[in-house]
Amino acid sequence: MKILFYGARDYDHLYFDPLAAEGDDDCSIDFQPTNLDGHTAALAQGYEAVCIFVNADCGRTVLEVLAEAGVKLVLLRCAGYNNVDVSAAKKLGVAVLRVPGYSPEAVAEFAMALALAGCRHIHKAYIKVRNNNFALDGLLGRNLHGGTAGIVGTGKIGAAMARICHGFGMEVLGCDSWRNPALEGIVTYVGLEALLRRSDLVSLHCPLTEDNYHMLNGETLGWMKDTAILVNTSRGQLIDTDALLDHLRRHRFGAVALDVYENEEEQVFEDLSDDILANDKVALLLAYPNVIVTSHQAFFTHTALRAIAETTLENAKSFQQGGPLPNRVE
Ligand code: NAI
């Protein structure tokens, strides 16, 4: 199988190269630094599979070009698949395989790192001390211990986050139509409104679907405590950024920490240090001292990269051999 790997970065070679070299000669990968979109889809001519990440455009038009080029398989090297038009892929006879749960702890640990950084103003302290400012003004934080954590989506990552919060001595509330049996004794399930009203830390861990676009909007953000910490490591479109900015302007929230944000595709994973940000909402968010923005890096650990490469290549192999496809997205 010939695989075209879109959006390749140096770190992608770390685990994909040795694994691909170990495998049989039936599977070869060509790494392409450009990302998949309407302009680059035609590069897949002659390839049976393409390998893409969260920031690729895999909508209907792109899938049509891929299918026309002979592509039979989209290998997502990530868990989320909201960037793929799954029904269009099905109609075009293109299979979509993903990597669910490659390292839930990688994402959950980062979510807690963001919560702590925001809560204890570590992002500000770092800069202050570098400027020889050792004063504590502006750095007064709050204990997480004894507070309440609200986990929206208690699947693999949400469960890992719930356990971490439990370990911190927090009461843990969960909101999910599916009750995770592994969290019995750790999580108390409530509705979204109760969770938002009662939590000192709200962490989003549900996938983006048609139903939960802007689940945190002007009204629902209004249910949160003025001092609450909001962490999003899930998908940017779960939060209405304009409404969030509106709340921030009104001095709301202890901290807001976003690893993902709306329209991040325009810039995420790119070095734009010498450029002007087209997404000026990010610049606006960063104007608030209680906001931290990172660049979709919650997954980014050695453990996760290794697991992503292993499962992606297993997915490819199983597809090629007509084996079971438990990671198929339909
Ligand atoms: P999962 O499928 O194991 O769990 C998701 C849970 O969310 C399920 O239990 C589901 O019932 C629940 N859910 C769905 N809609 C909901 C709603 N409206 N309200 C409350 N709960 C809802 O998924 P997993 O592996 O835990 O990943 C969650 C999300 O994390 C992914 O879909 C992806 O968007 C994001 N992610 C972010 C990464 C990053 O680097 N920032 C890396 C990996 C995943």
CSV table of C-alpha atoms and ligand atoms in Angstrom, one decimal:
chain,number,residue,atom,x,y,z
A,1,MET,CA,0.0,0.0,0.0
A,2,LYS,CA,1.3,3.4,-0.9
A,3,ILE,CA,0.4,6.1,1.7
A,4,LEU,CA,0.7,9.8,1.2
A,5,PHE,CA,1.3,11.5,4.6
A,6,TYR,CA,0.0,15.0,4.5
A,7,GLY,CA,1.2,17.8,6.9
A,8,ALA,CA,4.4,16.0,7.9
A,9,ARG,CA,6.5,17.6,10.6
A,10,ASP,CA,10.0,16.5,11.8
A,11,TYR,CA,8.4,14.9,14.9
A,12,ASP,CA,6.1,12.7,12.7
A,13,HIS,CA,9.2,10.9,11.5
A,14,LEU,CA,10.3,9.9,15.1
A,15,TYR,CA,7.9,7.0,15.3
A,16,PHE,CA,6.5,6.5,11.8
A,17,ASP,CA,9.9,6.0,10.1
A,18,PRO,CA,11.2,3.1,12.3
A,19,LEU,CA,7.8,1.4,12.3
A,20,ALA,CA,7.4,1.7,8.5
A,21,ALA,CA,10.9,0.4,8.0
A,22,GLU,CA,10.2,-2.6,10.3
A,23,GLY,CA,7.1,-3.6,8.4
A,24,ASP,CA,6.8,-5.5,5.2
A,25,ASP,CA,7.7,-3.9,1.8
A,26,ASP,CA,4.0,-3.8,0.9
A,27,CYS,CA,3.5,-0.6,2.8
A,28,SER,CA,5.4,2.6,1.9
A,29,ILE,CA,4.9,6.2,3.2
A,30,ASP,CA,5.7,9.4,1.3
A,31,PHE,CA,5.9,12.3,3.6
A,32,GLN,CA,4.4,15.6,2.3
A,33,PRO,CA,4.9,18.8,4.4
A,34,THR,CA,1.8,20.5,2.9
A,35,ASN,CA,-1.5,19.9,4.4
A,36,LEU,CA,-4.5,18.3,2.7
A,37,ASP,CA,-7.0,20.8,1.2
A,38,GLY,CA,-8.7,21.5,-2.1
A,39,HIS,CA,-5.3,22.6,-3.7
A,40,THR,CA,-3.2,19.6,-2.5
A,41,ALA,CA,-5.7,16.7,-2.8
A,42,ALA,CA,-4.6,16.0,-6.4
A,43,LEU,CA,-1.1,15.1,-5.1
A,44,ALA,CA,-2.6,11.8,-3.9
A,45,GLN,CA,-2.9,10.5,-7.5
A,46,GLY,CA,-1.5,7.0,-7.5
A,47,TYR,CA,-1.8,6.5,-3.7
A,48,GLU,CA,-4.2,4.0,-2.1
A,49,ALA,CA,-4.3,5.9,1.2
A,50,VAL,CA,-3.7,9.3,2.7
A,51,CYS,CA,-2.7,10.0,6.3
A,52,ILE,CA,-4.0,13.2,7.8
A,53,PHE,CA,-4.2,15.1,11.1
A,54,VAL,CA,-6.9,17.2,12.8
A,55,ASN,CA,-6.2,20.4,10.8
A,56,ALA,CA,-6.7,18.8,7.3
A,57,ASP,CA,-9.7,19.8,5.2
A,58,CYS,CA,-11.4,16.5,4.4
A,59,GLY,CA,-14.7,17.8,3.4
A,60,ARG,CA,-16.8,16.5,0.5
A,61,THR,CA,-15.0,18.4,-2.3
A,62,VAL,CA,-11.6,17.2,-1.1
A,63,LEU,CA,-12.8,13.6,-0.8
A,64,GLU,CA,-14.2,13.7,-4.3
A,65,VAL,CA,-10.7,14.7,-5.6
A,66,LEU,CA,-9.1,11.9,-3.5
A,67,ALA,CA,-11.6,9.3,-4.7
A,68,GLU,CA,-11.0,10.4,-8.3
A,69,ALA,CA,-7.2,10.0,-7.7
A,70,GLY,CA,-7.7,6.4,-6.6
A,71,VAL,CA,-7.6,6.9,-2.8
A,72,LYS,CA,-9.5,4.1,-1.0
A,73,LEU,CA,-8.5,4.9,2.6
A,74,VAL,CA,-8.2,8.0,4.8
A,75,LEU,CA,-6.0,7.2,7.8
A,76,LEU,CA,-6.6,9.8,10.6
A,77,ARG,CA,-3.6,10.0,12.9
A,78,CYS,CA,-5.8,11.4,15.6
A,79,ALA,CA,-9.0,10.6,17.6
A,80,GLY,CA,-11.4,13.4,16.5
A,81,TYR,CA,-12.9,13.2,13.1
A,82,ASN,CA,-15.1,16.3,12.8
A,83,ASN,CA,-12.9,17.6,9.9
A,84,VAL,CA,-14.0,14.6,7.8
A,85,ASP,CA,-17.3,14.4,5.9
A,86,VAL,CA,-17.9,10.8,6.9
A,87,SER,CA,-21.1,10.4,4.9
A,88,ALA,CA,-19.5,11.7,1.7
A,89,ALA,CA,-16.6,9.3,2.3
A,90,LYS,CA,-19.0,6.4,2.6
A,91,LYS,CA,-20.8,7.4,-0.6
A,92,LEU,CA,-17.5,7.6,-2.5
A,93,GLY,CA,-16.3,4.3,-1.2
A,94,VAL,CA,-13.5,5.8,0.9
A,95,ALA,CA,-12.9,4.1,4.3
A,96,VAL,CA,-12.0,6.3,7.2
A,97,LEU,CA,-10.0,4.9,10.1
A,98,ARG,CA,-8.9,6.8,13.2
A,99,VAL,CA,-6.8,6.3,16.3
A,100,PRO,CA,-9.1,6.4,19.3
A,101,GLY,CA,-7.6,6.6,22.8
A,102,TYR,CA,-3.9,6.7,21.9
A,103,SER,CA,-3.1,8.2,25.2
A,104,PRO,CA,-6.0,9.7,27.1
A,105,GLU,CA,-3.6,10.6,30.0
A,106,ALA,CA,-1.5,12.8,27.7
A,107,VAL,CA,-4.5,15.0,27.0
A,108,ALA,CA,-5.9,14.9,30.6
A,109,GLU,CA,-2.5,15.7,32.1
A,110,PHE,CA,-2.2,18.7,29.8
A,111,ALA,CA,-5.8,19.8,30.7
A,112,MET,CA,-4.8,19.8,34.4
A,113,ALA,CA,-1.5,21.6,33.6
A,114,LEU,CA,-3.6,24.3,32.0
A,115,ALA,CA,-6.0,24.4,34.9
A,116,LEU,CA,-3.1,24.8,37.4
A,117,ALA,CA,-1.3,27.4,35.2
A,118,GLY,CA,-4.4,29.5,35.0
A,119,CYS,CA,-5.4,29.0,38.6
A,120,ARG,CA,-2.0,29.8,40.0
A,121,HIS,CA,-1.0,32.4,37.3
A,122,ILE,CA,2.1,30.5,36.4
A,123,HIS,CA,2.0,32.0,32.8
A,124,LYS,CA,2.3,35.5,34.4
A,125,ALA,CA,4.8,34.5,37.1
A,126,TYR,CA,7.1,33.0,34.5
A,127,ILE,CA,7.3,36.3,32.6
A,128,LYS,CA,7.4,38.5,35.8
A,129,VAL,CA,10.5,36.7,37.2
A,130,ARG,CA,12.3,36.8,33.9
A,131,ASN,CA,11.9,40.6,34.2
A,132,ASN,CA,13.4,40.6,37.7
A,133,ASN,CA,9.9,41.2,39.2
A,134,PHE,CA,9.7,39.1,42.2
A,135,ALA,CA,6.6,40.7,43.7
A,136,LEU,CA,3.5,38.5,44.3
A,137,ASP,CA,0.9,41.1,43.3
A,138,GLY,CA,-1.5,39.7,40.7
A,139,LEU,CA,-0.5,36.1,41.4
A,140,LEU,CA,-3.0,35.3,44.2
A,141,GLY,CA,-4.4,31.9,43.4
A,142,ARG,CA,-7.0,29.4,44.7
A,143,ASN,CA,-6.7,25.8,46.0
A,144,LEU,CA,-8.2,23.1,43.8
A,145,HIS,CA,-8.4,20.8,46.8
A,146,GLY,CA,-11.8,21.0,48.3
A,147,GLY,CA,-13.3,22.5,45.1
A,148,THR,CA,-15.6,21.0,42.5
A,149,ALA,CA,-14.5,19.8,39.0
A,150,GLY,CA,-17.0,19.5,36.2
A,151,ILE,CA,-16.1,17.1,33.4
A,152,VAL,CA,-18.1,17.5,30.2
A,153,GLY,CA,-17.8,14.2,28.4
A,154,THR,CA,-16.6,11.3,30.5
A,155,GLY,CA,-15.2,9.0,27.8
A,156,LYS,CA,-11.5,8.0,27.7
A,157,ILE,CA,-10.0,11.5,28.2
A,158,GLY,CA,-12.7,12.8,30.5
A,159,ALA,CA,-12.3,9.7,32.7
A,160,ALA,CA,-8.5,10.3,32.9
A,161,MET,CA,-9.2,13.9,33.9
A,162,ALA,CA,-11.9,12.9,36.4
A,163,ARG,CA,-9.3,10.6,38.1
A,164,ILE,CA,-6.7,13.3,38.2
A,165,CYS,CA,-9.2,15.8,39.8
A,166,HIS,CA,-10.3,13.1,42.3
A,167,GLY,CA,-6.6,12.7,43.2
A,168,PHE,CA,-6.4,16.4,43.8
A,169,GLY,CA,-9.1,16.1,46.4
A,170,MET,CA,-11.9,17.6,44.4
A,171,GLU,CA,-15.5,16.7,44.2
A,172,VAL,CA,-16.0,15.5,40.6
A,173,LEU,CA,-19.2,16.1,38.6
A,174,GLY,CA,-19.7,14.6,35.2
A,175,CYS,CA,-22.1,15.4,32.3
A,176,ASP,CA,-22.6,12.8,29.6
A,177,SER,CA,-25.6,10.8,28.3
A,178,TRP,CA,-23.4,7.7,28.8
A,179,ARG,CA,-22.6,6.8,32.4
A,180,ASN,CA,-19.0,5.5,32.5
A,181,PRO,CA,-19.1,2.5,34.9
A,182,ALA,CA,-15.4,2.8,35.5
A,183,LEU,CA,-16.0,6.1,37.3
A,184,GLU,CA,-18.4,4.8,39.9
A,185,GLY,CA,-17.5,6.3,43.2
A,186,ILE,CA,-15.4,9.1,41.5
A,187,VAL,CA,-18.0,11.0,39.5
A,188,THR,CA,-21.5,12.2,40.3
A,189,TYR,CA,-23.5,12.7,37.1
A,190,VAL,CA,-25.6,15.8,36.7
A,191,GLY,CA,-27.0,17.9,33.8
A,192,LEU,CA,-24.9,20.5,32.1
A,193,GLU,CA,-26.6,23.4,33.9
A,194,ALA,CA,-26.0,22.0,37.3
A,195,LEU,CA,-22.4,21.1,36.4
A,196,LEU,CA,-21.7,24.6,35.1
A,197,ARG,CA,-23.3,26.3,38.1
A,198,ARG,CA,-21.5,24.2,40.7
A,199,SER,CA,-18.0,23.7,39.3
A,200,ASP,CA,-14.9,25.7,40.2
A,201,LEU,CA,-13.1,24.0,37.3
A,202,VAL,CA,-14.9,23.1,34.0
A,203,SER,CA,-13.0,20.9,31.6
A,204,LEU,CA,-14.4,20.0,28.2
A,205,HIS,CA,-13.8,16.4,26.9
A,206,CYS,CA,-16.7,15.7,24.5
A,207,PRO,CA,-16.3,15.4,20.7
A,208,LEU,CA,-17.6,18.2,18.5
A,209,THR,CA,-20.9,17.1,17.0
A,210,GLU,CA,-23.8,18.8,15.2
A,211,ASP,CA,-25.7,18.9,18.5
A,212,ASN,CA,-23.1,20.5,20.7
A,213,TYR,CA,-21.7,23.3,18.5
A,214,HIS,CA,-21.3,26.4,20.8
A,215,MET,CA,-22.5,24.4,23.8
A,216,LEU,CA,-20.9,27.1,25.8
A,217,ASN,CA,-22.6,30.3,24.6
A,218,GLY,CA,-23.7,33.6,26.1
A,219,GLU,CA,-26.4,31.9,28.2
A,220,THR,CA,-24.6,28.8,29.3
A,221,LEU,CA,-21.3,30.7,30.1
A,222,GLY,CA,-23.5,32.8,32.2
A,223,TRP,CA,-24.3,29.8,34.4
A,224,MET,CA,-20.7,29.5,35.4
A,225,LYS,CA,-19.2,30.9,38.6
A,226,ASP,CA,-17.4,34.3,38.1
A,227,THR,CA,-14.3,32.7,39.6
A,228,ALA,CA,-14.5,29.4,37.6
A,229,ILE,CA,-11.6,28.0,35.6
A,230,LEU,CA,-12.6,26.9,32.1
A,231,VAL,CA,-10.3,24.5,30.2
A,232,ASN,CA,-10.9,23.4,26.6
A,233,THR,CA,-8.7,20.7,25.2
A,234,SER,CA,-11.5,19.2,23.1
A,235,ARG,CA,-12.6,21.3,20.1
A,236,GLY,CA,-12.7,25.0,19.6
A,237,GLN,CA,-16.3,25.2,18.2
A,238,LEU,CA,-17.7,23.9,21.5
A,239,ILE,CA,-17.3,27.5,22.8
A,240,ASP,CA,-18.7,30.6,21.1
A,241,THR,CA,-15.6,32.8,21.2
A,242,ASP,CA,-17.5,36.1,20.8
A,243,ALA,CA,-19.7,35.2,23.8
A,244,LEU,CA,-16.6,34.2,25.8
A,245,LEU,CA,-14.9,37.5,25.0
A,246,ASP,CA,-18.1,39.3,26.1
A,247,HIS,CA,-17.9,37.5,29.4
A,248,LEU,CA,-14.2,38.2,29.8
A,249,ARG,CA,-14.8,41.9,29.2
A,250,ARG,CA,-17.2,41.8,32.2
A,251,HIS,CA,-14.4,40.5,34.4
A,252,ARG,CA,-15.7,36.9,34.5
A,253,PHE,CA,-13.8,33.7,35.1
A,254,GLY,CA,-10.7,33.0,37.3
A,255,ALA,CA,-9.0,31.6,34.2
A,256,VAL,CA,-9.7,30.5,30.7
A,257,ALA,CA,-7.2,28.0,29.2
A,258,LEU,CA,-7.7,27.0,25.6
A,259,ASP,CA,-5.6,24.4,23.8
A,260,VAL,CA,-8.2,24.6,21.0
A,261,TYR,CA,-10.2,27.5,19.7
A,262,GLU,CA,-12.4,28.4,16.8
A,263,ASN,CA,-10.8,28.7,13.3
A,264,GLU,CA,-7.5,27.4,14.7
A,265,GLU,CA,-7.0,25.6,11.3
A,266,GLU,CA,-5.7,28.9,9.9
A,267,GLN,CA,-2.6,28.9,12.1
A,268,VAL,CA,-2.3,25.8,14.2
A,269,PHE,CA,1.1,24.0,13.9
A,270,GLU,CA,2.5,26.8,11.9
A,271,ASP,CA,5.3,29.2,12.9
A,272,LEU,CA,3.9,32.6,12.1
A,273,SER,CA,6.3,34.7,14.2
A,274,ASP,CA,7.1,37.0,11.3
A,275,ASP,CA,3.5,37.2,10.1
A,276,ILE,CA,0.3,38.9,11.0
A,277,LEU,CA,-2.4,36.7,12.6
A,278,ALA,CA,-5.5,36.5,10.4
A,279,ASN,CA,-7.4,35.1,13.4
A,280,ASP,CA,-7.5,38.2,15.5
A,281,LYS,CA,-9.9,36.6,18.0
A,282,VAL,CA,-6.8,34.9,19.4
A,283,ALA,CA,-5.0,38.2,19.8
A,284,LEU,CA,-8.1,39.5,21.6
A,285,LEU,CA,-8.2,36.5,23.9
A,286,LEU,CA,-4.6,37.0,24.7
A,287,ALA,CA,-5.2,40.6,25.7
A,288,TYR,CA,-6.8,39.2,28.9
A,289,PRO,CA,-4.3,38.3,31.7
A,290,ASN,CA,-6.5,35.4,32.8
A,291,VAL,CA,-6.4,33.7,29.4
A,292,ILE,CA,-3.9,31.1,28.3
A,293,VAL,CA,-3.8,29.9,24.7
A,294,THR,CA,-1.7,26.9,23.5
A,295,SER,CA,-1.6,25.4,20.1
A,296,HIS,CA,-3.4,22.1,20.1
A,297,GLN,CA,-0.6,20.4,21.9
A,298,ALA,CA,-2.4,18.4,24.6
A,299,PHE,CA,-1.8,15.1,22.7
A,300,PHE,CA,1.9,15.9,22.1
A,301,THR,CA,3.9,13.4,24.2
A,302,HIS,CA,6.3,10.6,23.2
A,303,THR,CA,3.8,8.0,24.5
A,304,ALA,CA,1.0,9.4,22.4
A,305,LEU,CA,3.1,9.8,19.2
A,306,ARG,CA,4.4,6.2,19.4
A,307,ALA,CA,0.8,4.9,20.0
A,308,ILE,CA,-0.5,7.0,17.1
A,309,ALA,CA,2.1,5.6,14.7
A,310,GLU,CA,1.5,2.0,15.8
A,311,THR,CA,-2.3,2.1,15.5
A,312,THR,CA,-2.2,4.1,12.2
A,313,LEU,CA,0.0,1.5,10.6
A,314,GLU,CA,-2.0,-1.4,12.1
A,315,ASN,CA,-5.1,0.2,10.6
A,316,ALA,CA,-3.5,0.4,7.2
A,317,LYS,CA,-2.3,-3.2,7.4
A,318,SER,CA,-5.7,-4.5,8.5
A,319,PHE,CA,-7.4,-2.6,5.7
A,320,GLN,CA,-5.0,-4.0,3.1
A,321,GLN,CA,-5.4,-7.6,4.4
A,322,GLY,CA,-9.2,-7.3,4.6
A,323,GLY,CA,-9.0,-7.8,8.4
A,324,PRO,CA,-11.3,-6.4,11.1
A,325,LEU,CA,-11.5,-2.6,11.2
A,326,PRO,CA,-12.5,-1.7,14.8
A,327,ASN,CA,-11.3,1.9,14.3
A,328,ARG,CA,-13.5,2.6,11.3
A,329,VAL,CA,-15.5,5.8,11.4
A,330,GLU,CA,-19.0,5.5,9.9
B,1,NAI,P1,-14.5,9.4,23.8
B,1,NAI,O1,-15.3,9.0,22.6
B,1,NAI,O2,-13.8,8.3,24.6
B,1,NAI,O3,-15.4,10.2,24.9
B,1,NAI,C1,-16.2,11.2,24.5
B,1,NAI,C2,-17.4,11.3,25.5
B,1,NAI,O4,-18.1,12.5,25.2
B,1,NAI,C3,-18.4,10.1,25.3
B,1,NAI,O5,-18.6,9.5,26.5
B,1,NAI,C4,-19.7,10.8,24.8
B,1,NAI,O6,-20.9,10.2,25.2
B,1,NAI,C5,-19.5,12.2,25.4
B,1,NAI,N1,-20.3,13.2,24.7
B,1,NAI,C6,-20.6,13.4,23.4
B,1,NAI,N2,-21.4,14.5,23.3
B,1,NAI,C7,-21.5,15.1,24.5
B,1,NAI,C8,-22.1,16.2,25.0
B,1,NAI,N3,-22.8,17.1,24.2
B,1,NAI,N4,-22.1,16.5,26.3
B,1,NAI,C9,-21.4,15.7,27.2
B,1,NAI,N5,-20.8,14.5,26.8
B,1,NAI,C10,-20.8,14.3,25.5
B,1,NAI,O7,-13.5,10.5,23.3
B,1,NAI,P2,-12.1,10.9,23.9
B,1,NAI,O8,-11.0,10.0,23.4
B,1,NAI,O9,-12.2,11.0,25.4
B,1,NAI,O10,-11.8,12.3,23.2
B,1,NAI,C11,-12.7,13.4,23.4
B,1,NAI,C12,-12.3,14.5,22.5
B,1,NAI,O11,-11.1,15.1,22.9
B,1,NAI,C13,-12.1,14.1,21.0
B,1,NAI,O12,-13.3,14.0,20.3
B,1,NAI,C14,-11.3,15.3,20.5
B,1,NAI,O13,-12.2,16.3,20.1
B,1,NAI,C15,-10.5,15.8,21.7
B,1,NAI,N6,-9.1,15.5,21.6
B,1,NAI,C16,-8.2,16.6,21.8
B,1,NAI,C17,-6.8,16.4,21.7
B,1,NAI,C18,-5.9,17.5,21.8
B,1,NAI,O14,-4.7,17.4,21.6
B,1,NAI,N7,-6.3,18.7,22.2
B,1,NAI,C19,-6.3,15.1,21.5
B,1,NAI,C20,-7.3,14.0,21.4
B,1,NAI,C21,-8.6,14.3,21.5
